[in-house]
Short mmCIF file of C-alpha atoms in Angstrom, two decimals:
data_model
loop_
_atom_site.label_atom_id
_atom_site.label_comp_id
_atom_site.label_asym_id
_atom_site.label_seq_id
_atom_site.Cartn_x
_atom_site.Cartn_y
_atom_site.Cartn_z
CA MET A 169 88.45 61.17 38.97
CA THR A 170 86.89 64.42 40.19
CA ARG A 171 87.52 63.36 43.85
CA LEU A 172 91.14 62.42 43.05
CA ARG A 173 91.78 65.78 41.38
CA ALA A 174 90.35 67.56 44.44
CA LEU A 175 92.69 65.65 46.81
CA VAL A 176 95.69 66.40 44.59
CA ALA A 177 94.75 70.09 44.60
CA LEU A 178 94.40 70.07 48.41
CA VAL A 179 97.84 68.50 48.87
CA ALA A 180 99.34 71.08 46.52
CA LEU A 181 97.84 73.89 48.57
CA ILE A 182 99.19 72.46 51.82
CA VAL A 183 102.69 72.05 50.36
CA ALA A 184 102.60 75.59 49.02
CA GLY A 185 101.51 76.93 52.39
CA GLY A 186 98.24 78.20 50.98
CA LEU A 187 96.15 76.69 53.78
CA VAL A 188 98.22 78.14 56.58
CA ALA A 189 96.16 81.31 56.63
CA VAL A 190 92.81 79.50 56.80
CA ILE A 191 93.70 76.90 59.48
CA PRO A 192 93.34 78.55 62.91
CA ALA A 193 96.17 78.21 65.40
CA THR A 194 95.21 75.96 68.32
CA ALA A 195 98.29 76.23 70.51
CA ALA A 196 97.97 79.07 72.99
CA SER A 197 101.01 81.08 73.88
CA ALA A 198 102.69 79.98 77.08
CA ALA A 199 102.55 82.24 80.12
CA ALA A 200 105.53 84.21 81.33
CA CYS A 201 107.77 82.31 83.71
CA SER A 202 107.59 83.13 87.41
CA ALA A 203 110.73 83.49 89.50
CA SER A 204 112.88 80.36 89.39
CA TRP A 205 112.40 77.81 92.19
CA GLN A 206 115.25 77.83 94.73
CA ALA A 207 116.08 74.86 96.95
CA SER A 208 116.80 76.97 100.04
CA ALA A 209 113.75 79.24 99.74
CA VAL A 210 110.61 78.81 101.84
CA TYR A 211 107.35 78.88 99.85
CA TRP A 212 103.94 79.41 101.43
CA GLY A 213 100.55 78.47 99.97
CA ASP A 214 99.77 80.14 96.60
CA ALA A 215 103.41 81.06 95.93
CA GLN A 216 104.29 80.62 92.24
CA VAL A 217 107.62 79.54 90.79
CA SER A 218 109.03 78.30 87.51
CA HIS A 219 111.15 75.18 87.07
CA ASN A 220 112.41 73.48 83.91
CA GLY A 221 110.21 75.65 81.68
CA ARG A 222 106.97 75.22 83.63
CA ASN A 223 105.10 77.28 86.23
CA TYR A 224 103.97 75.77 89.54
CA ARG A 225 101.86 76.93 92.48
CA ALA A 226 102.51 75.82 96.07
CA LYS A 227 99.40 74.40 97.76
CA TRP A 228 100.92 74.70 101.21
CA TRP A 229 104.23 75.45 103.00
CA THR A 230 107.21 73.78 101.36
CA GLN A 231 110.99 73.94 101.16
CA ASN A 232 113.61 71.88 99.31
CA GLU A 233 111.07 69.89 97.26
CA ALA A 234 111.70 70.65 93.59
CA PRO A 235 108.61 70.88 91.35
CA PRO A 236 106.80 68.75 90.32
CA GLY A 237 107.71 66.99 93.58
CA THR A 238 106.36 63.78 95.07
CA THR A 239 104.07 64.95 97.90
CA GLY A 240 101.45 66.79 95.87
CA VAL A 241 102.46 70.20 97.20
CA TRP A 242 103.08 71.63 93.71
CA GLU A 243 100.26 72.32 91.23
CA ASP A 244 101.45 72.32 87.61
CA LEU A 245 100.26 75.52 85.91
CA GLY A 246 101.65 74.61 82.51
CA ALA A 247 104.52 75.60 80.25
CA CYS A 248 105.99 79.07 80.47
CA GLY A 249 108.30 81.36 78.57
CA GLY A 250 107.31 80.09 75.14
CA GLY A 251 107.82 76.43 76.05
CA THR A 252 105.43 73.65 75.28
CA THR A 253 105.19 70.29 76.99
CA PRO A 254 108.05 68.68 78.89
CA PRO A 255 110.64 67.17 76.57
CA THR A 256 109.95 63.59 75.62
CA GLY A 257 113.13 63.06 73.71
CA GLY A 258 113.80 66.17 71.58
CA THR A 259 117.50 66.54 70.97
CA CYS A 260 118.21 64.11 73.82
CA SER A 261 118.54 60.41 73.11
CA TYR A 262 119.38 59.14 76.58
CA PRO A 263 118.11 55.79 77.88
CA ASN A 264 115.07 55.45 80.07
CA TRP A 265 115.74 55.30 83.81
CA THR A 266 115.39 51.80 85.27
CA ALA A 267 115.05 51.14 89.00
CA GLY A 268 117.81 48.94 90.36
CA THR A 269 120.27 49.73 87.57
CA TRP A 270 123.66 51.04 88.68
CA TYR A 271 124.32 54.61 87.51
CA ALA A 272 127.71 56.27 87.76
CA ALA A 273 128.05 60.01 88.38
CA GLY A 274 127.46 61.83 85.09
CA ALA A 275 124.96 59.33 83.69
CA ILE A 276 121.91 60.96 82.06
CA VAL A 277 118.53 59.26 81.91
CA ARG A 278 114.98 59.99 80.77
CA TYR A 279 112.54 59.58 83.67
CA THR A 280 108.90 58.43 83.43
CA ASN A 281 107.70 62.06 83.51
CA GLY A 282 109.53 62.76 80.24
CA LEU A 283 112.21 64.90 81.89
CA HIS A 284 115.90 64.14 81.99
CA TYR A 285 118.15 63.82 85.03
CA ILE A 286 121.91 63.59 85.52
CA ALA A 287 123.49 61.52 88.30
CA GLU A 288 125.39 63.77 90.70
CA HIS A 289 126.69 60.76 92.65
CA ASP A 290 127.02 57.03 91.96
CA ASN A 291 123.81 55.23 92.94
CA PRO A 292 122.10 51.84 92.53
CA GLY A 293 119.10 53.12 90.59
CA TYR A 294 117.50 55.51 93.09
CA ASP A 295 114.38 57.34 91.90
CA PRO A 296 115.47 60.71 90.38
CA ILE A 297 112.55 62.69 91.87
CA VAL A 298 112.90 61.11 95.32
CA SER A 299 116.67 60.86 95.81
CA THR A 300 117.40 64.46 94.88
CA TRP A 301 120.91 64.36 96.29
CA TYR A 302 121.88 61.69 93.77
CA TRP A 303 120.09 63.22 90.77
CA GLU A 304 119.79 66.72 89.36
CA PRO A 305 117.38 67.87 86.60
CA TYR A 306 119.08 68.02 83.21
CA ALA A 307 117.81 70.29 80.42
CA CYS A 308 117.34 68.46 77.15
CA GLY A 309 119.96 69.70 74.73
CA GLY A 310 122.82 69.63 77.19
CA GLN A 311 122.38 72.96 79.00
CA PRO A 312 122.57 72.49 82.77
CA PRO A 313 119.63 73.82 84.83
CA THR A 314 120.04 77.13 86.62
CA THR A 315 118.57 75.80 89.89
CA PRO A 316 121.32 74.75 92.32
CA PRO A 317 121.17 71.17 93.59
CA PRO A 318 119.72 70.60 97.08
CA THR A 319 122.15 70.53 99.98
CA ASN A 320 120.22 68.09 102.14
CA PRO A 321 121.16 64.51 101.13
CA GLY A 322 118.67 61.87 102.11
CA GLY A 323 115.80 64.35 102.07
CA PHE A 324 116.34 65.46 105.70
CA VAL A 325 114.26 68.56 106.47
CA VAL A 326 117.30 70.26 108.04
CA THR A 327 119.93 71.30 105.51
CA GLU A 328 123.62 71.21 106.32
CA ALA A 329 123.69 75.01 106.39
CA GLN A 330 120.84 75.07 108.91
CA PHE A 331 122.54 72.36 110.98
CA ASN A 332 125.72 74.43 111.11
CA GLN A 333 123.68 77.48 112.10
CA MET A 334 122.14 75.54 114.98
CA PHE A 335 125.47 74.18 116.22
CA PRO A 336 128.15 76.76 115.39
CA GLY A 337 130.55 75.48 118.07
CA ARG A 338 129.93 71.76 117.75
CA ASN A 339 132.56 69.09 118.20
CA SER A 340 133.83 67.88 114.82
CA PHE A 341 132.82 64.35 115.86
CA TYR A 342 129.12 65.19 115.38
CA THR A 343 129.08 65.37 111.59
CA TYR A 344 126.07 66.22 109.48
CA SER A 345 126.90 63.29 107.21
CA GLY A 346 126.80 60.99 110.25
CA LEU A 347 123.35 62.28 111.12
CA VAL A 348 122.07 61.78 107.58
CA ALA A 349 123.55 58.27 107.48
CA ALA A 350 121.70 57.44 110.71
CA LEU A 351 118.29 58.38 109.28
CA SER A 352 117.98 55.04 107.51
CA ALA A 353 117.61 53.26 110.86
CA TYR A 354 114.20 54.90 111.43
CA PRO A 355 112.70 56.26 108.19
CA ALA A 356 109.66 57.69 110.02
CA PHE A 357 111.85 60.12 111.95
CA ALA A 358 111.14 63.70 110.80
CA ARG A 359 109.22 62.29 107.83
CA THR A 360 105.83 61.73 109.44
CA GLY A 361 102.89 64.10 109.07
CA SER A 362 102.79 67.47 107.37
CA ALA A 363 105.85 69.45 106.35
CA THR A 364 105.36 71.61 109.44
CA VAL A 365 105.20 68.60 111.78
CA GLN A 366 108.31 67.10 110.20
CA ARG A 367 110.27 70.28 110.83
CA GLN A 368 108.89 70.62 114.35
CA GLU A 369 110.02 67.09 115.16
CA ALA A 370 113.50 67.67 113.75
CA ALA A 371 113.76 70.93 115.73
CA ALA A 372 112.55 69.20 118.91
CA PHE A 373 115.08 66.39 118.58
CA LEU A 374 117.95 68.75 117.88
CA ALA A 375 116.95 71.14 120.68
CA ASN A 376 117.03 68.30 123.21
CA VAL A 377 120.32 67.11 121.72
CA TYR A 378 121.72 70.61 122.10
CA HIS A 379 120.75 70.67 125.77
CA GLU A 380 122.11 67.18 126.50
CA THR A 381 125.52 67.82 124.92
CA GLY A 382 126.11 71.53 125.48
CA GLY A 383 125.57 72.31 121.82
CA LEU A 384 127.01 69.04 120.46
CA VAL A 385 130.25 69.73 122.29
CA HIS A 386 130.35 66.76 124.68
CA ILE A 387 130.63 63.23 123.33
CA VAL A 388 130.68 61.52 126.73
CA GLU A 389 129.27 62.30 130.16
CA GLN A 390 131.49 64.79 131.95
CA ASN A 391 131.01 63.57 135.53
CA THR A 392 133.26 60.50 135.61
CA ALA A 393 132.24 59.80 139.20
CA ASN A 394 128.90 58.59 137.85
CA TYR A 395 130.40 56.01 135.51
CA PRO A 396 130.25 52.97 137.87
CA HIS A 397 126.58 53.65 138.69
CA TYR A 398 125.22 52.69 135.26
CA CYS A 399 125.61 48.91 135.58
CA ASP A 400 122.43 47.11 136.65
CA PRO A 401 123.70 43.69 137.84
CA GLY A 402 120.16 42.40 137.97
CA GLN A 403 120.09 42.04 134.19
CA SER A 404 120.72 38.49 133.01
CA TYR A 405 123.42 39.64 130.60
CA GLY A 406 125.22 41.68 133.25
CA CYS A 407 127.89 44.20 132.28
CA PRO A 408 130.34 42.34 130.05
CA ALA A 409 132.20 45.53 129.05
CA GLY A 410 132.92 46.39 132.70
CA GLN A 411 131.22 47.96 135.69
CA ALA A 412 132.01 51.51 134.60
CA ALA A 413 131.55 51.10 130.81
CA TYR A 414 127.95 52.23 130.37
CA TYR A 415 128.20 55.97 131.02
CA GLY A 416 126.42 58.58 128.92
CA ARG A 417 127.53 58.86 125.30
CA GLY A 418 126.31 60.44 122.11
CA PRO A 419 123.68 63.08 121.31
CA ILE A 420 121.12 61.79 123.83
CA GLN A 421 123.81 60.60 126.28
CA LEU A 422 122.83 56.94 126.17
CA SER A 423 123.54 55.30 129.55
CA TRP A 424 122.92 52.07 131.56
CA ASN A 425 123.73 48.56 130.41
CA PHE A 426 120.08 47.76 129.66
CA ASN A 427 119.81 50.72 127.28
CA TYR A 428 123.02 49.74 125.49
CA ASN A 429 121.70 46.19 125.20
CA ALA A 430 118.31 47.26 123.86
CA ALA A 431 119.76 49.79 121.43
CA GLY A 432 122.34 47.28 120.22
CA ASN A 433 119.66 44.67 119.58
CA ALA A 434 117.45 47.15 117.73
CA LEU A 435 120.28 48.51 115.59
CA ASN A 436 122.10 45.19 115.13
CA LEU A 437 125.22 46.56 116.79
CA PRO A 438 127.36 44.99 119.58
CA LEU A 439 126.80 47.86 121.98
CA LEU A 440 126.56 45.71 125.12
CA THR A 441 130.06 44.35 124.60
CA ASN A 442 131.47 47.41 122.84
CA PRO A 443 129.69 50.53 124.12
CA TRP A 444 132.67 52.63 122.97
CA LEU A 445 131.29 52.49 119.42
CA VAL A 446 128.93 55.28 120.45
CA GLN A 447 131.83 57.64 121.08
CA THR A 448 133.99 56.63 118.10
CA ASP A 449 131.49 56.31 115.21
CA ALA A 450 129.38 59.39 114.44
CA ALA A 451 126.66 57.45 112.58
CA VAL A 452 126.35 54.98 115.48
CA ALA A 453 126.13 57.85 117.96
CA TRP A 454 123.33 59.50 115.97
CA LYS A 455 121.53 56.17 115.57
CA THR A 456 121.40 55.63 119.33
CA GLY A 457 119.91 59.09 119.78
CA ILE A 458 117.25 58.47 117.12
CA TRP A 459 116.60 54.97 118.57
CA TYR A 460 115.79 56.45 121.97
CA TRP A 461 113.67 59.21 120.42
CA MET A 462 111.65 56.79 118.28
CA THR A 463 111.19 53.80 120.59
CA GLN A 464 111.58 54.70 124.26
CA ASN A 465 109.05 56.28 126.60
CA GLY A 466 111.73 56.80 129.25
CA PRO A 467 110.12 58.25 132.37
CA GLY A 468 107.26 59.62 130.26
CA THR A 469 104.10 58.00 128.88
CA MET A 470 104.96 58.16 125.17
CA THR A 471 107.94 58.29 122.87
CA ALA A 472 109.27 61.71 121.94
CA HIS A 473 108.44 60.92 118.32
CA ASN A 474 104.79 60.26 119.15
CA ALA A 475 104.67 63.39 121.29
CA MET A 476 105.56 65.51 118.26
CA VAL A 477 103.61 63.77 115.50
CA ASN A 478 100.43 63.24 117.56
CA GLY A 479 100.22 66.81 118.85
CA ALA A 480 101.12 66.26 122.51
CA GLY A 481 103.78 68.95 122.15
CA PHE A 482 107.41 69.62 122.88
CA GLY A 483 106.90 69.45 126.64
CA GLN A 484 106.26 65.73 126.47
CA THR A 485 109.59 65.14 124.75
CA ILE A 486 111.26 66.63 127.84
CA ARG A 487 109.25 64.30 130.06
CA SER A 488 110.28 61.28 127.97
CA ILE A 489 113.94 62.20 128.38
CA ASN A 490 114.19 63.44 131.97
CA GLY A 491 110.77 63.03 133.57
CA SER A 492 110.23 64.46 137.06
CA ILE A 493 113.89 65.47 137.34
CA GLU A 494 112.93 68.50 135.27
CA CYS A 495 109.13 68.36 134.83
CA ASN A 496 106.40 69.21 137.38
CA GLY A 497 108.59 71.95 138.78
CA GLY A 498 111.62 69.69 139.24
CA ASN A 499 113.97 72.05 137.42
CA PRO A 500 112.14 74.82 135.56
CA ALA A 501 115.38 76.47 134.46
CA GLN A 502 116.43 73.33 132.56
CA VAL A 503 112.99 73.06 130.98
CA GLN A 504 113.17 76.68 129.89
CA SER A 505 116.61 76.08 128.38
CA ARG A 506 115.20 73.29 126.20
CA VAL A 507 112.12 75.31 125.22
CA THR A 508 114.17 78.37 124.29
CA ARG A 509 116.42 76.28 122.08
CA TYR A 510 113.42 74.62 120.43
CA GLN A 511 111.88 78.00 119.67
CA GLN A 512 115.14 79.12 118.11
CA PHE A 513 115.39 76.01 115.93
CA VAL A 514 111.82 76.10 114.60
CA GLY A 515 112.55 79.71 113.69
CA ILE A 516 115.53 78.58 111.63
CA LEU A 517 113.33 76.01 109.90
CA GLY A 518 110.53 78.52 109.26
CA VAL A 519 107.68 76.91 111.21
CA SER A 520 105.75 77.66 114.39
CA ALA A 521 106.59 76.01 117.71
CA GLY A 522 103.09 74.64 118.30
CA ALA A 523 101.34 74.27 121.66
CA ASN A 524 102.21 72.55 124.96
CA LEU A 525 105.85 73.60 125.16
CA TYR A 526 106.28 72.90 128.86
CA CYS A 527 105.96 69.82 131.06
#
């Protein structure tokens, strides 16, 4: 009975609040919040930001990847501004996100990290922290986050604003959306290696594209006298679209019947019989440029992609595209034009140009 009376007395004290003063507080006050993370800002190693009530530290150079991210670049420093742990439900009662489930724009889900996300665009169950164009963080309780959504759908390291800055006078045919749509053909493009290497590769590709098309102005080769020269009759499949149908088109100016055949086979497109697709469909045009970049050595010894991700340098991308026509003193002015543009583009993307710029 003595033990029972003691327990009753203890409960009475707790209810009355009498034990509050003798039980030490264990929850430390949260740190002050750093400046809010911004999608367009460049963050170098040790930079600190706040996002969704938590502070984060960048381990290395980063841009566009919202904390906590998926690459490990952000170190979670804990809650800030009086917050505690990420919401695990709170005043929100939204369903758990499920991969493969169709979500219409406006749908709100609870992700596996305990945070909530709202669908900005219809999607078939893309991962909220990977497909950041389709999903935006959503503050539990219904208040929208202050961080603006990213402007680079598909996770491309070049935003639409940067693309427009690179090509201010481009032909309306060469759309940014067409470029982003083409990325799915070769997922390793501009997504291999460190964040710096990814941006260097994107800048290298776009610098060569700029040179080949006069700043994305020309869709087709301008010298029509060359058109009949691009049919190699020695190929078993010949030139079914016509002797003069395989002239340069698109961002890399794809030419020759054998290149149209190879690109068509790789991309599952009827380019041998309908090469005009490259000048009428922006996504197809961009895909042929990325196909050449990713798979063809050309007159060089490696693909342009491998040149950039394996450290051979920008100069080898020139060799893979135009070989001795420009390299080894063939046309130093053209080489310099490409290098100058590359240096400008890496500057826009906030990274160094690297070594071996010339061929």
